[in-house]
Coordinates of C-alpha atoms and ligand atoms in Angstrom, one line a residue:
M1 CA 82.0 98.6 103.9
A2 CA 84.2 96.5 101.8
A3 CA 87.2 95.2 103.7
P4 CA 90.5 96.9 102.7
K5 CA 92.8 94.7 100.5
K6 CA 96.0 93.2 101.8
D7 CA 98.2 95.8 100.0
T8 CA 96.2 98.7 101.6
L9 CA 96.5 97.2 105.1
I10 CA 100.3 96.6 104.6
D11 CA 100.6 100.2 103.5
W12 CA 98.8 101.4 106.6
Y13 CA 101.3 99.4 108.7
R14 CA 104.2 101.0 106.8
Q15 CA 102.8 104.5 107.5
M16 CA 102.4 103.8 111.2
V17 CA 106.0 102.4 111.5
L18 CA 107.3 105.4 109.5
I19 CA 105.6 107.8 111.9
R20 CA 106.9 106.0 114.9
R21 CA 110.5 105.7 113.8
F22 CA 110.5 109.2 112.4
E23 CA 109.5 110.6 115.7
E24 CA 111.9 108.4 117.7
K25 CA 114.7 109.9 115.5
C26 CA 113.3 113.4 116.1
A27 CA 113.5 112.9 119.9
E28 CA 117.1 111.9 119.5
L29 CA 117.9 114.9 117.3
Y30 CA 116.1 117.2 119.7
Q31 CA 118.3 115.9 122.6
Q32 CA 121.3 116.6 120.5
G33 CA 120.1 120.2 120.1
K34 CA 119.6 119.8 116.3
I35 CA 115.9 120.5 116.5
G36 CA 114.9 123.7 118.2
G37 CA 111.6 125.0 119.7
F38 CA 108.9 122.7 120.8
L39 CA 108.5 119.1 119.8
H40 CA 105.2 117.3 120.4
L41 CA 105.4 113.6 119.6
Y42 CA 102.5 111.6 118.2
I43 CA 103.8 108.2 119.5
G44 CA 100.8 106.1 120.5
Q45 CA 98.4 108.0 118.3
E46 CA 99.5 106.5 114.9
A47 CA 96.4 104.4 114.4
T48 CA 94.3 107.5 114.6
G49 CA 96.4 109.5 112.2
V50 CA 96.7 106.8 109.6
G51 CA 93.0 105.7 110.0
V52 CA 91.8 109.3 109.5
V53 CA 94.0 110.1 106.5
S54 CA 93.2 106.8 104.8
A55 CA 89.5 107.6 105.0
L56 CA 89.9 111.0 103.2
R57 CA 88.8 111.2 99.6
D58 CA 91.4 113.0 97.3
H59 CA 89.5 116.3 97.3
D60 CA 88.8 116.4 101.1
H61 CA 90.7 118.7 103.5
I62 CA 92.5 118.0 106.7
I63 CA 93.7 120.4 109.4
T64 CA 95.2 119.8 112.8
A65 CA 97.0 121.3 115.8
Y66 CA 100.7 121.2 116.7
R67 CA 101.0 117.4 117.1
D68 CA 101.1 117.2 113.3
H69 CA 104.0 115.0 112.2
G70 CA 101.8 111.9 111.9
I71 CA 99.3 113.6 109.6
A72 CA 102.0 115.1 107.4
L73 CA 103.7 111.7 106.9
A74 CA 100.4 109.8 106.4
K75 CA 99.4 112.5 103.9
G76 CA 102.5 111.5 101.9
M77 CA 104.7 114.5 102.6
E78 CA 108.3 113.5 101.8
P79 CA 110.1 112.4 105.0
R80 CA 113.4 114.1 103.9
R81 CA 111.7 117.4 103.5
V82 CA 109.7 117.1 106.7
M83 CA 112.9 116.2 108.5
A84 CA 114.6 119.3 106.9
E85 CA 111.7 121.4 108.2
M86 CA 112.3 120.0 111.7
L87 CA 115.9 121.0 111.5
G88 CA 114.9 124.5 110.2
K89 CA 116.6 124.0 106.9
R90 CA 116.0 125.8 103.6
T91 CA 114.9 122.5 101.9
G92 CA 112.1 122.0 104.5
T93 CA 108.5 121.9 103.7
S94 CA 108.0 125.5 104.8
G95 CA 111.6 126.6 103.9
G96 CA 112.6 126.0 107.5
K97 CA 110.5 128.7 108.9
G98 CA 107.6 126.6 110.3
G99 CA 109.3 123.8 112.2
S100 CA 107.6 120.9 114.0
M101 CA 104.3 122.7 114.7
H102 CA 103.7 124.1 111.2
L103 CA 103.9 121.4 108.7
A104 CA 101.5 121.9 105.8
D105 CA 101.0 120.9 102.1
R106 CA 98.6 123.0 100.1
E107 CA 98.5 120.5 97.1
K108 CA 97.6 117.7 99.4
R109 CA 95.0 119.9 101.1
F110 CA 96.7 119.5 104.5
W111 CA 96.3 123.0 106.0
G112 CA 98.6 122.5 109.0
G113 CA 100.0 122.4 111.8
H114 CA 98.8 125.1 114.3
G115 CA 100.3 126.2 117.6
I116 CA 97.4 128.1 119.2
V117 CA 95.1 125.6 121.0
G118 CA 91.8 125.5 119.0
G119 CA 93.1 128.3 116.7
H120 CA 92.7 126.2 113.6
L121 CA 89.0 125.3 114.2
P122 CA 87.6 128.6 112.8
L123 CA 89.9 127.9 109.7
A124 CA 88.3 124.5 109.3
A125 CA 84.8 126.2 109.4
G126 CA 86.0 128.7 106.8
I127 CA 87.3 126.0 104.4
A128 CA 84.1 124.2 104.7
L129 CA 82.1 127.3 104.2
K130 CA 83.9 127.9 100.9
A131 CA 83.1 124.3 99.8
R132 CA 79.5 124.6 100.7
Y133 CA 79.1 128.1 99.1
L134 CA 80.6 126.8 95.8
E135 CA 78.6 123.6 96.1
Q136 CA 81.8 121.5 96.0
D137 CA 81.6 117.9 97.3
E138 CA 84.5 118.4 99.8
V139 CA 84.6 117.6 103.5
V140 CA 87.0 119.1 106.1
V141 CA 88.3 116.8 108.8
A142 CA 89.4 119.0 111.7
L143 CA 91.5 117.1 114.3
M144 CA 91.9 118.6 117.8
G145 CA 93.0 117.4 121.2
D146 CA 90.6 117.0 124.1
G147 CA 92.0 120.2 125.7
A148 CA 90.9 122.2 122.7
T149 CA 87.2 121.5 123.4
N150 CA 87.3 123.9 126.4
I151 CA 88.3 126.9 124.4
G152 CA 86.1 129.6 122.8
Y153 CA 87.1 128.8 119.2
F154 CA 85.6 125.3 119.7
H155 CA 82.2 126.7 120.7
E156 CA 82.1 129.3 118.0
S157 CA 83.3 127.0 115.2
L158 CA 81.0 124.1 116.0
N159 CA 78.0 126.5 116.5
L160 CA 78.5 128.2 113.1
S161 CA 79.1 124.9 111.4
A162 CA 75.7 123.7 112.6
V163 CA 74.0 126.9 111.8
W164 CA 75.3 126.8 108.2
D165 CA 75.3 123.0 107.8
L166 CA 79.0 122.9 106.9
P167 CA 80.6 119.7 105.8
V168 CA 83.0 119.2 108.7
V169 CA 84.0 116.1 110.7
W170 CA 85.0 117.5 114.0
L171 CA 87.3 114.8 115.4
I172 CA 88.6 114.9 118.9
E173 CA 91.8 112.9 119.4
N174 CA 91.1 112.2 123.0
N175 CA 94.5 111.1 124.4
G176 CA 93.4 111.6 128.0
Y177 CA 95.3 114.8 128.8
G178 CA 95.7 118.5 127.9
M179 CA 99.3 119.0 128.9
G180 CA 99.2 117.7 132.5
T181 CA 95.5 117.9 133.1
A182 CA 93.3 114.8 132.8
V183 CA 90.1 115.1 130.8
E184 CA 87.9 114.4 133.8
R185 CA 89.5 117.3 135.7
A186 CA 89.0 119.8 132.9
S187 CA 85.6 118.9 131.4
G188 CA 82.3 118.7 133.2
Q189 CA 81.1 116.2 130.6
P190 CA 84.1 114.0 129.9
E191 CA 82.2 112.1 127.2
L192 CA 83.2 114.8 124.8
V193 CA 81.0 113.7 121.8
K194 CA 77.9 114.6 124.0
R195 CA 78.6 118.2 123.3
A196 CA 77.2 117.7 119.9
I197 CA 73.8 117.9 121.4
A198 CA 74.3 121.5 122.5
Y199 CA 75.0 122.5 118.9
G200 CA 72.2 120.5 117.4
M201 CA 74.6 118.5 115.3
R202 CA 75.0 114.7 114.9
E203 CA 76.7 113.0 117.8
G204 CA 79.2 110.6 116.2
P205 CA 80.9 107.6 117.7
R206 CA 83.7 107.2 120.3
V207 CA 86.0 105.0 118.3
D208 CA 88.9 102.9 119.5
G209 CA 91.7 105.2 118.5
M210 CA 94.3 102.4 118.9
D211 CA 92.7 100.4 116.1
V212 CA 93.5 101.7 112.6
L213 CA 90.7 99.7 111.0
A214 CA 88.1 101.0 113.5
V215 CA 89.2 104.6 112.9
H216 CA 89.2 104.2 109.1
E217 CA 85.7 102.8 109.1
A218 CA 84.2 105.3 111.5
V219 CA 85.8 108.3 109.8
S220 CA 84.8 107.0 106.3
E221 CA 81.2 106.9 107.5
A222 CA 81.5 110.3 109.2
I223 CA 82.8 111.9 105.9
A224 CA 80.0 110.4 103.9
Y225 CA 77.5 111.8 106.5
A226 CA 79.1 115.3 106.6
A227 CA 79.2 115.5 102.8
K228 CA 75.4 114.9 102.7
H229 CA 74.1 116.4 105.9
G230 CA 76.6 118.7 107.6
P231 CA 78.7 118.6 110.7
I232 CA 79.3 115.7 113.0
L233 CA 81.4 115.5 116.2
M234 CA 83.3 112.3 117.0
E235 CA 86.0 111.1 119.3
S236 CA 89.0 108.8 118.8
L237 CA 90.0 107.4 122.1
T238 CA 93.8 107.2 122.1
Y239 CA 96.8 107.7 124.3
R240 CA 100.1 109.4 124.0
F241 CA 103.0 107.3 125.3
E242 CA 105.4 110.3 125.6
G243 CA 105.2 113.5 127.5
H244 CA 103.2 116.5 126.2
S245 CA 106.3 117.8 124.6
M246 CA 110.0 117.1 125.1
G247 CA 111.1 117.7 128.7
D248 CA 107.7 117.0 130.3
P249 CA 108.4 115.2 133.6
Q250 CA 105.0 113.6 133.4
R251 CA 104.2 113.8 137.2
Y252 CA 100.5 113.7 136.4
R253 CA 100.3 110.0 135.6
S254 CA 101.8 106.8 136.9
K255 CA 104.3 104.6 135.1
D256 CA 101.8 101.8 135.5
E257 CA 99.2 103.7 133.6
V258 CA 101.6 104.2 130.7
A259 CA 102.6 100.6 130.8
R260 CA 99.0 99.4 130.7
Y261 CA 98.3 101.4 127.6
A262 CA 101.6 100.3 126.0
E263 CA 100.1 96.8 126.0
G264 CA 97.6 98.0 123.5
D265 CA 100.3 99.6 121.3
P266 CA 98.6 100.4 118.0
I267 CA 101.4 99.1 115.9
G268 CA 101.8 95.8 117.9
H269 CA 98.1 95.4 117.9
F270 CA 97.9 95.8 114.1
R271 CA 100.9 93.5 113.5
T272 CA 99.1 90.8 115.5
Y273 CA 96.0 91.4 113.5
L274 CA 97.9 91.1 110.1
D275 CA 99.7 88.0 111.4
G276 CA 96.4 86.3 112.1
K277 CA 94.8 87.3 108.8
F278 CA 97.6 86.6 106.3
K279 CA 99.9 83.6 106.0
N280 CA 103.6 84.3 106.4
V281 CA 103.2 88.1 106.6
L282 CA 105.8 88.7 109.4
P283 CA 108.9 88.6 107.1
E284 CA 107.1 91.2 104.9
L285 CA 106.5 93.4 107.9
D286 CA 110.1 93.1 109.1
E287 CA 111.2 94.1 105.6
I288 CA 109.1 97.2 105.9
E289 CA 110.9 98.0 109.2
R290 CA 114.2 97.9 107.4
E291 CA 112.9 100.0 104.5
V292 CA 111.6 102.6 107.0
Q293 CA 115.0 102.7 108.8
A294 CA 116.7 103.4 105.5
T295 CA 114.2 106.1 104.6
I296 CA 114.8 107.8 107.9
A297 CA 118.6 107.5 107.7
E298 CA 118.4 109.1 104.2
A299 CA 116.1 111.8 105.5
V300 CA 118.4 112.8 108.3
E301 CA 121.4 112.9 106.0
F302 CA 119.5 115.1 103.5
A303 CA 118.3 117.4 106.3
E304 CA 121.7 117.7 108.0
N305 CA 123.5 118.4 104.7
S306 CA 120.9 121.0 103.6
P307 CA 121.6 124.7 103.8
E308 CA 120.3 127.1 106.4
P309 CA 117.8 129.7 105.2
T310 CA 119.4 132.9 104.0
Y311 CA 118.5 136.4 105.3
E312 CA 116.3 136.9 102.2
D313 CA 114.5 133.6 103.0
L314 CA 113.8 134.7 106.5
V315 CA 112.2 138.0 105.6
S316 CA 110.1 136.6 102.7
F317 CA 106.4 135.9 103.3
V318 CA 106.6 137.9 106.5
Y319 CA 103.8 140.4 107.2
A320 CA 104.1 143.1 109.7
Ligands
TPP401 C1 95.3 129.4 123.3 C2 96.3 128.6 123.9 N1 96.3 128.4 125.3 C3 97.3 127.6 125.8 C4 98.3 127.1 125.1 C5 99.3 126.2 125.8 N2 99.1 124.8 125.4 C6 99.8 124.2 124.4 S1 99.3 122.7 124.2 C7 98.1 122.7 125.4 C8 97.3 121.5 125.8 C9 96.3 121.2 124.7 O1 95.9 119.8 124.9 P1 95.0 119.0 123.9 O2 94.1 120.0 123.1 O3 94.3 117.9 124.6 O4 96.1 118.4 122.8 P2 97.2 117.3 123.0 O5 98.4 118.0 123.5 O6 96.6 116.3 124.0 O7 97.4 116.8 121.6 C10 98.1 124.0 126.0 C11 97.2 124.4 127.1 C12 98.3 127.3 123.7 N3 99.2 126.8 122.9 N4 97.3 128.1 123.1

């Protein structure tokens, strides 16, 4: 595969920093009571999100669970409208009715943002079935956590995708935990890609999910495979630096463990890589940091000054 150009790499760096700073701000706003409901941060997993999205072709689809801010921003959804959605405002990407767990953008073929663990996996199979039925060259990348692999939807969706040769990349973002339960305590076979064998589908790689380049390359190859041959199961080995959601006391892991992983921080890791590869790149990266801070400040201002949904807004698109 041709090595990505400098501009592309710098853009990936920008996206990773945007996701990180956006979420740090969300944590602050949550603590101030300005964001309601649940808030699951993606901090630590940015290299996976950006690596995956950058591998998609324009006509491919992506769908994920509730830890979705990173995918939304990497997909190019406007930070100010995503922030407005976080605050439940009318100008938000779902008119303020979806919130943190339900970001989506139909035009960008990002189908959300789903709160039921594994609940989006049958949808991924459905989108892929449509593409295959109409003989469209489209692949669906379905992201899920390691915890989702122990749920019925996972089995049903993977099985049908194999039976019908659907163009899906089933991608497990293995961050080590499903809420407070470590993978090894929940899965008889903790090498989750091995489950591919049971469905007769291609067992893909276990990629270093803290390395954006590695993720980009592995997912690009998986997409090319799925477009031609059908489903593939792969894993991105990553880590979440924050709790499962806000307010998680994290008694299930030691501070040492978190600190050990923090040494492999995907943004720091990529910054070091860029510094080694391009002369004098650090001032450029610092400038990106400033630009991102300005974008976020503007997004917060926009969101805070946006109107609340009206009663009519709240009852529209509601089915009973
Ligand atoms: C069907 C269902 N069961 C339980 C829950 C509660 N729940 C929310 S998140 C979660 C853990 C899922 O972990 P994982 O799939 O590894 O994703 P991660 O949080 O690590 O991104 C659980 C059990 C739920 N939302 N839906």
